[in-house]
Amino acid sequence: MTQNTSGNKMWGGRFAQGPDAIMEEINASIDFDKKLARQDIEGSKAHAAMLVHCSILTPEDGEKITKGLDTILLEIEKGDFQFSRSLEDIHMNVEARLRDLIGEAAGRLHTARSRNDQVATDFKLWVRDTLDTLSEQLADLQKAFVQLAEKNHDVVMPGFTHLQTAQPVTFGHHMLAYVEMLGRDRGRFQDARKRLNECPLGSAALAGTPFPIDRMMTARALGFDGPTANSLDGVSDRDFALEALGAAAICSVHLSRFAEELVIWCSAQFGFVSLSDAFSTGSSIMPQKRNPDAAELVRAKAGRIIGALNALLIVMKGLPLAYSKDMQEDKEQTFDALENLSLVLAAMTGMVGDLTPNIARLKEAAGHGFSTATDLADWLVRSLDMPFRNAHHVTGALVALAEEKKCGLEDLSLAAMQAVEPRIHDGIFDVLSVEKSVASRKAYGGTAPENVLEQVKRWKSLLDE
């Protein structure tokens, strides 16, 4: 048998009995939406100032409300505020405390607004603030990659396709690939911010308000470009959260890809890089182990972030206009996903700054698997005017010969090569080393060390802006 809780006085007569314990459990959102406290108070102060400006609220009541809200924010920041689940959400908790502090004037604050436009505004403000933070963190991670690329601009390593050795590349070029990805991630976050920057406040429950309010004033006060143009859309739109989660999901995939490479590269089988104890852990029974746990957790968090996007898409897919209580489920996964993305960005920035490439091992591996075979084919085209398909066939025959002799292409004698293609001359040896291979790839976007330094310069300039 459930017991009734004390009535929620904010609801008034019809709901005087209050929900029972089960209803309170499913209905209350204060456990998570208290994260919106600062945004809720910021929005309320802007709304109060606008009501005073429009002569809907007296200056005296406006001053009381503003001071009361400042007191509440201080209490929350100090940890002295008592949140009540019976009051359901952050909006009612703040308003109830405001009534305790200033009395009847608190009830005038909700004039010309609803919790529907209030929560949409609060949530937008939180997402916007978080996008700004994530953009800054992405820039920091890009800078860490750029620094690592500059330091290792001419270090040779194997480039892979299908996780098979393909062609030699420079370590710096490989690091800059992630700078490009992260640059697109920042662009997506910045685009999402631009689109969300319209203020729902003043849309009221769904139809707008008959009060002569100035929505442009509240929009400006809260840093929005302007108010939303349609009240129905204003209270029911969650595109801004979906778009933020979409950008976060793509970003998490990029971080997961590099985390996967770190896991592979740190293994004894590869030995390409090492991480210090700051980002590794030992085994409880195997003293020789150094596990790249931080990278593995970054990799795993991608699933959590992608899941949050899927969850909100499913919540929103069947909702008619305007607001439905389903939309209360928009916050927990958004809070969780974006906060976890912030955490993994910090972790990845630390790992990039911490990792040490094993230059000798990278160079050794760069020459495995006949990685300069394409260079040989290109040389046949350039030097012997051979059609590429013919050159591909000749190169394949030379690779087979080297496999038979259990040596590298560069170790084949000129005579052995000429037995396959008589026109080959000793100029062929100018392209068979991994250093000469990477140095030759000077076309824009290529892996040549000089290209890496040019891109480092370009990114430093962009990130300084």
Coordinates of C-alpha atoms in Angstrom, one line a residue:
M1 CA 0.0 0.0 0.0
T2 CA 1.6 3.3 -1.1
Q3 CA 1.4 6.3 1.1
N4 CA 0.6 9.8 -0.1
T5 CA 3.3 12.4 0.2
S6 CA 2.6 15.9 1.4
G7 CA 0.8 18.0 -1.2
N8 CA 2.7 20.1 -3.7
K9 CA 1.3 23.5 -2.8
M10 CA 2.7 25.0 -6.1
W11 CA 0.0 23.0 -8.0
G12 CA -3.0 24.5 -6.1
G13 CA -6.4 23.0 -5.2
R14 CA -6.9 20.4 -7.9
F15 CA -3.7 18.5 -7.0
A16 CA -3.8 19.3 -3.3
Q17 CA -3.5 15.6 -2.3
G18 CA -0.2 15.3 -4.2
P19 CA 1.0 12.3 -6.2
D20 CA 1.6 9.0 -4.4
A21 CA 5.1 7.6 -4.0
I22 CA 5.2 5.8 -7.4
M23 CA 4.0 8.9 -9.3
E24 CA 6.5 11.0 -7.5
E25 CA 9.3 8.6 -8.4
I26 CA 8.5 8.6 -12.1
N27 CA 7.5 12.3 -12.4
A28 CA 10.3 14.0 -10.5
S29 CA 13.2 15.3 -12.4
I30 CA 15.0 17.3 -9.7
D31 CA 17.6 14.6 -9.2
F32 CA 19.1 15.5 -12.6
D33 CA 17.7 18.8 -13.7
K34 CA 19.2 20.6 -10.8
K35 CA 22.2 20.9 -13.1
L36 CA 20.1 23.6 -14.8
A37 CA 20.0 25.8 -11.6
R38 CA 22.4 28.5 -12.8
Q39 CA 20.6 28.7 -16.2
D40 CA 17.2 28.7 -14.6
I41 CA 18.1 31.6 -12.3
E42 CA 19.8 33.5 -15.2
G43 CA 16.6 33.1 -17.3
S44 CA 14.3 34.1 -14.4
K45 CA 16.4 37.3 -13.8
A46 CA 16.2 38.2 -17.5
H47 CA 12.4 37.5 -17.5
A48 CA 11.9 39.7 -14.4
A49 CA 13.9 42.6 -15.8
M50 CA 11.8 42.4 -19.0
L51 CA 8.5 42.3 -17.0
V52 CA 9.6 45.5 -15.1
H53 CA 10.6 47.2 -18.4
C54 CA 7.2 46.4 -19.9
S55 CA 5.4 47.7 -16.7
I56 CA 4.0 44.2 -16.0
L57 CA 6.0 44.0 -12.8
T58 CA 6.7 46.8 -10.4
P59 CA 10.4 47.9 -10.0
E60 CA 10.1 47.1 -6.3
D61 CA 8.9 43.5 -6.9
G62 CA 11.5 43.2 -9.7
E63 CA 14.3 44.1 -7.3
K64 CA 13.0 41.7 -4.6
I65 CA 12.9 38.9 -7.1
T66 CA 16.4 39.6 -8.5
K67 CA 17.9 39.7 -5.0
G68 CA 16.1 36.6 -3.9
L69 CA 17.3 34.7 -7.0
D70 CA 20.9 35.8 -6.3
T71 CA 20.5 34.5 -2.8
I72 CA 19.2 31.2 -4.0
L73 CA 22.1 30.8 -6.5
L74 CA 24.6 31.5 -3.7
E75 CA 22.9 28.8 -1.6
I76 CA 23.1 26.3 -4.4
E77 CA 26.7 27.0 -5.1
K78 CA 27.6 26.7 -1.4
G79 CA 25.7 23.4 -1.1
D80 CA 23.2 24.9 1.4
F81 CA 20.1 24.6 -0.8
Q82 CA 17.6 21.9 0.1
F83 CA 16.2 20.3 -3.0
S84 CA 12.8 18.7 -2.7
R85 CA 11.6 15.8 -4.8
S86 CA 8.0 16.6 -4.0
L87 CA 8.5 19.9 -5.9
E88 CA 9.4 17.8 -9.0
D89 CA 11.9 20.0 -10.8
I90 CA 14.5 22.8 -10.6
H91 CA 11.9 25.5 -11.6
M92 CA 9.5 24.7 -8.8
N93 CA 12.3 24.3 -6.3
V94 CA 13.6 27.7 -7.1
E95 CA 10.2 29.3 -7.1
A96 CA 9.3 27.8 -3.7
R97 CA 12.5 29.0 -2.1
L98 CA 12.0 32.4 -3.6
R99 CA 8.5 32.5 -2.0
D100 CA 10.1 31.7 1.3
L101 CA 12.6 34.5 0.9
I102 CA 10.4 37.4 -0.5
G103 CA 6.8 36.3 0.0
E104 CA 4.0 37.1 -2.4
A105 CA 6.1 38.9 -5.0
A106 CA 7.6 35.5 -5.9
G107 CA 4.3 34.5 -7.5
R108 CA 4.5 37.3 -10.0
L109 CA 7.7 36.0 -11.6
H110 CA 5.8 33.3 -13.5
T111 CA 3.7 35.9 -15.3
A112 CA 3.8 35.5 -19.1
R113 CA 5.8 32.3 -19.1
S114 CA 5.3 28.5 -18.5
R115 CA 7.5 25.8 -17.4
N116 CA 7.4 24.6 -21.0
D117 CA 9.3 27.6 -22.4
Q118 CA 11.3 27.9 -19.2
V119 CA 12.8 24.5 -19.4
A120 CA 13.4 24.8 -23.1
T121 CA 15.3 28.0 -22.4
D122 CA 17.3 26.6 -19.5
F123 CA 18.2 23.5 -21.5
K124 CA 19.3 25.5 -24.5
L125 CA 21.5 27.7 -22.3
W126 CA 23.1 24.6 -20.7
V127 CA 23.7 22.9 -24.1
R128 CA 25.1 26.2 -25.4
D129 CA 27.5 26.6 -22.5
T130 CA 28.6 23.0 -22.9
L131 CA 29.2 23.3 -26.6
D132 CA 31.5 26.3 -25.9
T133 CA 33.5 24.3 -23.4
L134 CA 33.7 21.3 -25.7
S135 CA 34.9 23.5 -28.5
E136 CA 37.7 24.9 -26.3
Q137 CA 38.7 21.3 -25.3
L138 CA 38.8 20.2 -28.9
A139 CA 41.1 23.1 -29.7
D140 CA 43.4 22.0 -26.8
L141 CA 43.5 18.5 -28.2
Q142 CA 44.3 19.7 -31.7
K143 CA 47.2 21.8 -30.3
A144 CA 48.5 18.6 -28.5
F145 CA 48.4 16.7 -31.8
V146 CA 50.0 19.6 -33.7
Q147 CA 52.8 19.7 -31.2
L148 CA 53.4 16.0 -31.5
A149 CA 53.3 16.2 -35.3
E150 CA 55.8 19.0 -35.4
K151 CA 58.2 17.2 -33.1
N152 CA 58.0 14.0 -35.2
H153 CA 57.4 15.5 -38.7
D154 CA 60.1 13.3 -40.3
V155 CA 59.7 10.1 -38.3
V156 CA 58.8 7.3 -40.6
M157 CA 56.2 4.7 -39.8
P158 CA 54.1 2.2 -41.7
G159 CA 50.8 3.4 -43.1
F160 CA 48.1 0.8 -43.1
T161 CA 45.0 -0.2 -45.1
H162 CA 43.0 -3.2 -43.7
L163 CA 45.5 -3.1 -40.9
Q164 CA 48.1 -4.4 -43.4
T165 CA 51.3 -2.5 -44.2
A166 CA 50.5 -0.4 -47.2
Q167 CA 53.0 2.5 -47.7
P168 CA 55.4 4.4 -45.5
V169 CA 54.1 7.6 -44.0
T170 CA 55.4 10.1 -41.5
F171 CA 54.3 10.0 -37.9
G172 CA 53.6 13.7 -38.1
H173 CA 51.3 13.2 -41.0
H174 CA 49.4 10.5 -39.1
M175 CA 48.9 12.8 -36.1
L176 CA 47.6 15.6 -38.4
A177 CA 44.9 13.4 -39.8
Y178 CA 43.3 13.6 -36.3
V179 CA 43.7 17.4 -36.3
E180 CA 41.6 17.5 -39.4
M181 CA 38.9 15.2 -37.9
L182 CA 38.8 17.3 -34.7
G183 CA 38.6 20.5 -36.8
R184 CA 35.4 19.1 -38.4
D185 CA 34.1 18.2 -35.0
R186 CA 34.6 21.8 -33.8
G187 CA 32.8 23.0 -36.9
R188 CA 29.8 20.8 -36.1
F189 CA 29.6 22.0 -32.6
Q190 CA 29.9 25.6 -33.7
D191 CA 27.2 25.1 -36.4
A192 CA 24.9 23.5 -33.7
R193 CA 25.5 26.5 -31.5
K194 CA 24.4 28.9 -34.2
R195 CA 21.2 27.0 -34.9
L196 CA 20.2 26.7 -31.3
N197 CA 20.8 30.4 -30.5
E198 CA 17.1 31.4 -30.5
C199 CA 15.3 32.1 -27.3
P200 CA 12.1 30.1 -26.5
L201 CA 11.2 32.3 -23.5
G202 CA 7.9 34.0 -24.0
S203 CA 6.4 31.1 -26.0
A204 CA 4.6 30.3 -22.7
A205 CA 2.8 26.9 -22.6
L206 CA 2.4 26.6 -26.4
A207 CA 0.4 29.5 -27.8
G208 CA 2.3 32.6 -26.7
T209 CA 1.1 35.1 -24.1
P210 CA -1.5 38.0 -24.2
F211 CA 0.8 40.1 -22.0
P212 CA 2.7 42.9 -23.9
I213 CA 6.2 41.4 -23.3
D214 CA 9.4 42.2 -25.1
R215 CA 10.9 38.9 -26.2
M216 CA 13.8 40.6 -28.0
M217 CA 14.9 42.1 -24.7
T218 CA 15.0 38.7 -22.9
A219 CA 16.7 37.1 -25.9
R220 CA 19.5 39.7 -25.9
A221 CA 19.9 39.6 -22.1
L222 CA 20.5 35.8 -22.4
G223 CA 22.9 36.1 -25.3
F224 CA 20.6 34.7 -28.0
D225 CA 20.4 36.1 -31.5
G226 CA 16.7 36.6 -31.1
P227 CA 13.5 34.9 -30.0
T228 CA 12.0 31.8 -31.6
A229 CA 9.4 32.7 -34.3
N230 CA 6.8 30.0 -33.5
S231 CA 5.6 29.3 -30.0
L232 CA 4.7 25.7 -30.7
D233 CA 8.1 25.0 -32.1
G234 CA 9.7 27.1 -29.3
V235 CA 8.5 24.8 -26.5
S236 CA 8.7 21.4 -28.4
D237 CA 12.0 21.7 -30.3
R238 CA 14.8 19.5 -29.1
D239 CA 16.8 19.6 -32.3
F240 CA 19.5 21.5 -30.5
A241 CA 20.1 18.6 -28.1
L242 CA 19.9 16.1 -31.0
E243 CA 22.3 18.0 -33.1
A244 CA 24.7 18.4 -30.1
L245 CA 24.5 14.7 -29.5
G246 CA 25.0 13.9 -33.2
A247 CA 28.2 16.0 -33.2
A248 CA 29.3 14.4 -30.0
A249 CA 28.7 10.9 -31.4
I250 CA 30.8 11.6 -34.4
C251 CA 33.5 13.2 -32.3
S252 CA 33.5 10.2 -29.9
V253 CA 34.0 7.9 -33.0
H254 CA 37.1 9.9 -33.9
L255 CA 38.5 9.7 -30.4
S256 CA 37.7 6.0 -30.3
R257 CA 39.6 5.4 -33.5
F258 CA 42.7 6.9 -32.1
A259 CA 42.2 5.2 -28.8
E260 CA 42.1 1.9 -30.7
E261 CA 45.4 2.8 -32.4
L262 CA 46.9 3.5 -29.1
V263 CA 45.8 0.1 -27.7
I264 CA 47.3 -1.6 -30.8
W265 CA 50.5 0.5 -30.8
C266 CA 51.2 0.0 -27.1
S267 CA 51.1 -3.7 -27.4
A268 CA 54.3 -5.8 -27.3
Q269 CA 53.5 -7.1 -30.8
F270 CA 53.6 -3.5 -32.2
G271 CA 55.6 -1.5 -29.7
F272 CA 55.1 1.7 -31.7
V273 CA 54.5 4.0 -28.8
S274 CA 54.5 4.0 -25.0
L275 CA 52.4 5.7 -22.4
S276 CA 53.6 6.6 -18.9
D277 CA 52.1 5.2 -15.7
A278 CA 49.9 8.3 -15.6
F279 CA 47.7 6.8 -18.4
S280 CA 48.4 3.0 -17.9
T281 CA 47.6 0.5 -15.2
G282 CA 49.2 -2.7 -14.0
S283 CA 47.8 -6.2 -13.7
S284 CA 46.7 -7.6 -10.3
I285 CA 48.7 -10.9 -11.0
M286 CA 51.0 -10.2 -14.0
P287 CA 53.7 -7.7 -13.0
Q288 CA 55.0 -7.3 -16.5
K289 CA 51.7 -5.8 -17.8
R290 CA 51.1 -2.1 -18.6
N291 CA 47.6 -1.8 -19.8
P292 CA 46.4 1.3 -21.8
D293 CA 43.3 1.5 -19.7
A294 CA 42.7 5.2 -20.3
A295 CA 42.6 4.6 -24.1
E296 CA 40.3 1.6 -23.7
L297 CA 37.9 3.7 -21.6
V298 CA 37.9 6.4 -24.2
R299 CA 37.0 3.7 -26.8
A300 CA 34.2 2.4 -24.6
K301 CA 32.7 5.8 -23.9
A302 CA 31.8 6.2 -27.6
G303 CA 29.1 3.5 -27.2
R304 CA 27.6 5.5 -24.3
I305 CA 27.5 8.7 -26.3
I306 CA 26.1 7.1 -29.5
G307 CA 23.5 5.4 -27.3
A308 CA 22.4 8.8 -25.9
L309 CA 21.8 10.1 -29.4
N310 CA 19.7 7.0 -30.3
A311 CA 17.7 7.3 -27.1
L312 CA 16.7 10.9 -27.7
L313 CA 15.9 10.2 -31.3
I314 CA 13.5 7.4 -30.2
V315 CA 12.0 9.7 -27.5
M316 CA 11.2 12.4 -30.0
K317 CA 10.2 10.4 -33.1
G318 CA 6.5 10.0 -32.3
L319 CA 5.6 13.2 -30.3
P320 CA 2.8 15.4 -31.6
L321 CA 3.1 19.2 -31.0
A322 CA 3.6 20.7 -28.6
Y323 CA 5.1 19.6 -25.3
S324 CA 4.8 16.1 -23.9
K325 CA 6.1 14.8 -20.7
D326 CA 8.2 12.3 -22.7
M327 CA 10.5 15.2 -23.3
Q328 CA 11.6 15.1 -19.6
E329 CA 13.8 12.2 -20.9
D330 CA 15.8 14.6 -23.0
K331 CA 18.2 15.7 -20.2
E332 CA 19.7 12.8 -18.5
Q333 CA 21.3 11.3 -21.6
T334 CA 22.3 14.7 -22.9
F335 CA 23.9 15.6 -19.6
D336 CA 25.6 12.2 -19.4
A337 CA 26.8 12.1 -23.0
L338 CA 28.3 15.6 -23.2
E339 CA 29.9 15.4 -19.8
N340 CA 31.5 12.1 -20.7
L341 CA 32.7 13.6 -24.0
S342 CA 34.3 16.4 -22.0
L343 CA 36.0 13.8 -19.8
V344 CA 37.4 11.8 -22.7
L345 CA 38.6 14.9 -24.4
A346 CA 40.6 15.8 -21.3
A347 CA 41.9 12.2 -21.1
M348 CA 42.9 12.1 -24.7
T349 CA 44.6 15.5 -24.5
G350 CA 46.6 14.1 -21.6
M351 CA 47.5 10.9 -23.5
V352 CA 48.6 12.7 -26.6
G353 CA 50.9 14.9 -24.6
D354 CA 52.2 11.9 -22.7
L355 CA 52.9 9.4 -25.5
T356 CA 56.4 8.7 -26.7
P357 CA 56.9 7.2 -30.2
N358 CA 59.4 4.4 -30.5
I359 CA 61.2 5.9 -33.5
A360 CA 63.5 2.9 -34.2
R361 CA 60.7 0.5 -34.1
L362 CA 58.4 2.7 -36.3
K363 CA 61.2 2.9 -38.9
E364 CA 61.8 -0.8 -38.9
A365 CA 58.1 -1.6 -39.3
A366 CA 57.8 1.0 -42.1
G367 CA 59.9 -1.2 -44.3
H368 CA 58.1 -4.4 -43.7
G369 CA 55.6 -5.9 -46.1
F370 CA 57.2 -4.5 -49.3
S371 CA 55.8 -1.1 -48.3
T372 CA 57.7 0.7 -51.2
A373 CA 56.2 -1.5 -53.9
T374 CA 54.0 1.4 -55.1
D375 CA 57.1 3.6 -55.3
L376 CA 58.7 1.0 -57.5
A377 CA 55.6 0.9 -59.8
D378 CA 55.5 4.7 -59.9
W379 CA 59.2 4.8 -60.8
L380 CA 58.6 2.4 -63.7
V381 CA 55.9 4.7 -65.0
R382 CA 58.0 7.8 -64.6
S383 CA 61.3 6.5 -65.8
L384 CA 60.4 3.9 -68.4
D385 CA 57.2 5.4 -69.6
M386 CA 55.4 2.2 -68.8
P387 CA 51.6 2.1 -68.5
F388 CA 50.7 1.8 -64.8
R389 CA 48.9 -1.5 -65.2
N390 CA 52.0 -3.0 -66.8
A391 CA 54.1 -1.4 -64.0
H392 CA 51.8 -3.0 -61.5
H393 CA 52.3 -6.4 -63.0
V394 CA 56.1 -6.0 -63.1
T395 CA 56.2 -4.8 -59.5
G396 CA 54.1 -7.8 -58.5
A397 CA 56.6 -10.1 -60.1
L398 CA 59.5 -8.4 -58.3
V399 CA 57.6 -8.7 -54.9
A400 CA 57.1 -12.4 -55.6
L401 CA 60.8 -12.7 -56.3
A402 CA 61.8 -10.9 -53.1
E403 CA 59.4 -13.2 -51.2
E404 CA 61.1 -16.2 -52.7
K405 CA 64.5 -14.9 -51.8
K406 CA 63.2 -13.8 -48.3
C407 CA 64.6 -10.3 -48.7
G408 CA 63.3 -6.8 -49.2
L409 CA 62.8 -5.1 -52.6
E410 CA 65.8 -2.9 -51.9
D411 CA 67.9 -6.0 -51.4
L412 CA 67.3 -7.5 -54.8
S413 CA 70.2 -7.2 -57.2
L414 CA 70.0 -5.1 -60.3
A415 CA 70.5 -8.2 -62.4
A416 CA 67.6 -10.0 -60.6
M417 CA 65.4 -7.1 -61.4
Q418 CA 66.5 -6.9 -65.0
A419 CA 65.6 -10.6 -65.4
V420 CA 62.0 -9.5 -64.8
E421 CA 62.2 -6.2 -66.8
P422 CA 65.4 -5.6 -68.8
R423 CA 65.0 -1.8 -69.0
I424 CA 65.3 -1.3 -65.2
H425 CA 68.5 0.6 -64.3
D426 CA 70.2 1.4 -61.0
G427 CA 68.1 4.6 -60.6
I428 CA 65.5 2.2 -59.2
F429 CA 67.4 2.2 -55.9
D430 CA 66.7 5.9 -55.4
V431 CA 63.0 5.1 -54.5
L432 CA 63.1 1.9 -52.5
S433 CA 64.0 3.3 -49.1
V434 CA 61.2 4.4 -46.8
E435 CA 62.8 7.8 -46.2
K436 CA 62.9 8.6 -49.9
S437 CA 59.4 7.2 -50.3
V438 CA 57.8 9.7 -47.8
A439 CA 60.0 12.5 -49.0
S440 CA 58.8 12.1 -52.6
R441 CA 55.1 12.6 -51.7
K442 CA 55.1 16.3 -51.9
A443 CA 51.7 16.8 -53.6
Y444 CA 49.3 18.8 -51.4
G445 CA 47.9 16.6 -48.7
G446 CA 50.8 14.2 -48.9
T447 CA 53.0 12.7 -46.2
A448 CA 56.3 14.4 -47.0
P449 CA 58.0 16.0 -44.0
E450 CA 58.0 19.4 -45.6
N451 CA 54.3 19.1 -46.1
V452 CA 53.8 18.2 -42.5
L453 CA 55.7 21.3 -41.4
E454 CA 53.5 23.4 -43.7
Q455 CA 50.3 21.9 -42.2
V456 CA 51.7 22.4 -38.7
K457 CA 52.2 26.1 -39.5
R458 CA 48.7 26.4 -41.0
W459 CA 47.1 24.7 -38.0
K460 CA 49.0 26.8 -35.5
S461 CA 47.7 29.9 -37.2
L462 CA 44.1 28.6 -37.3
L463 CA 44.2 27.6 -33.6
D464 CA 45.7 30.9 -32.5
E465 CA 42.8 32.6 -34.1

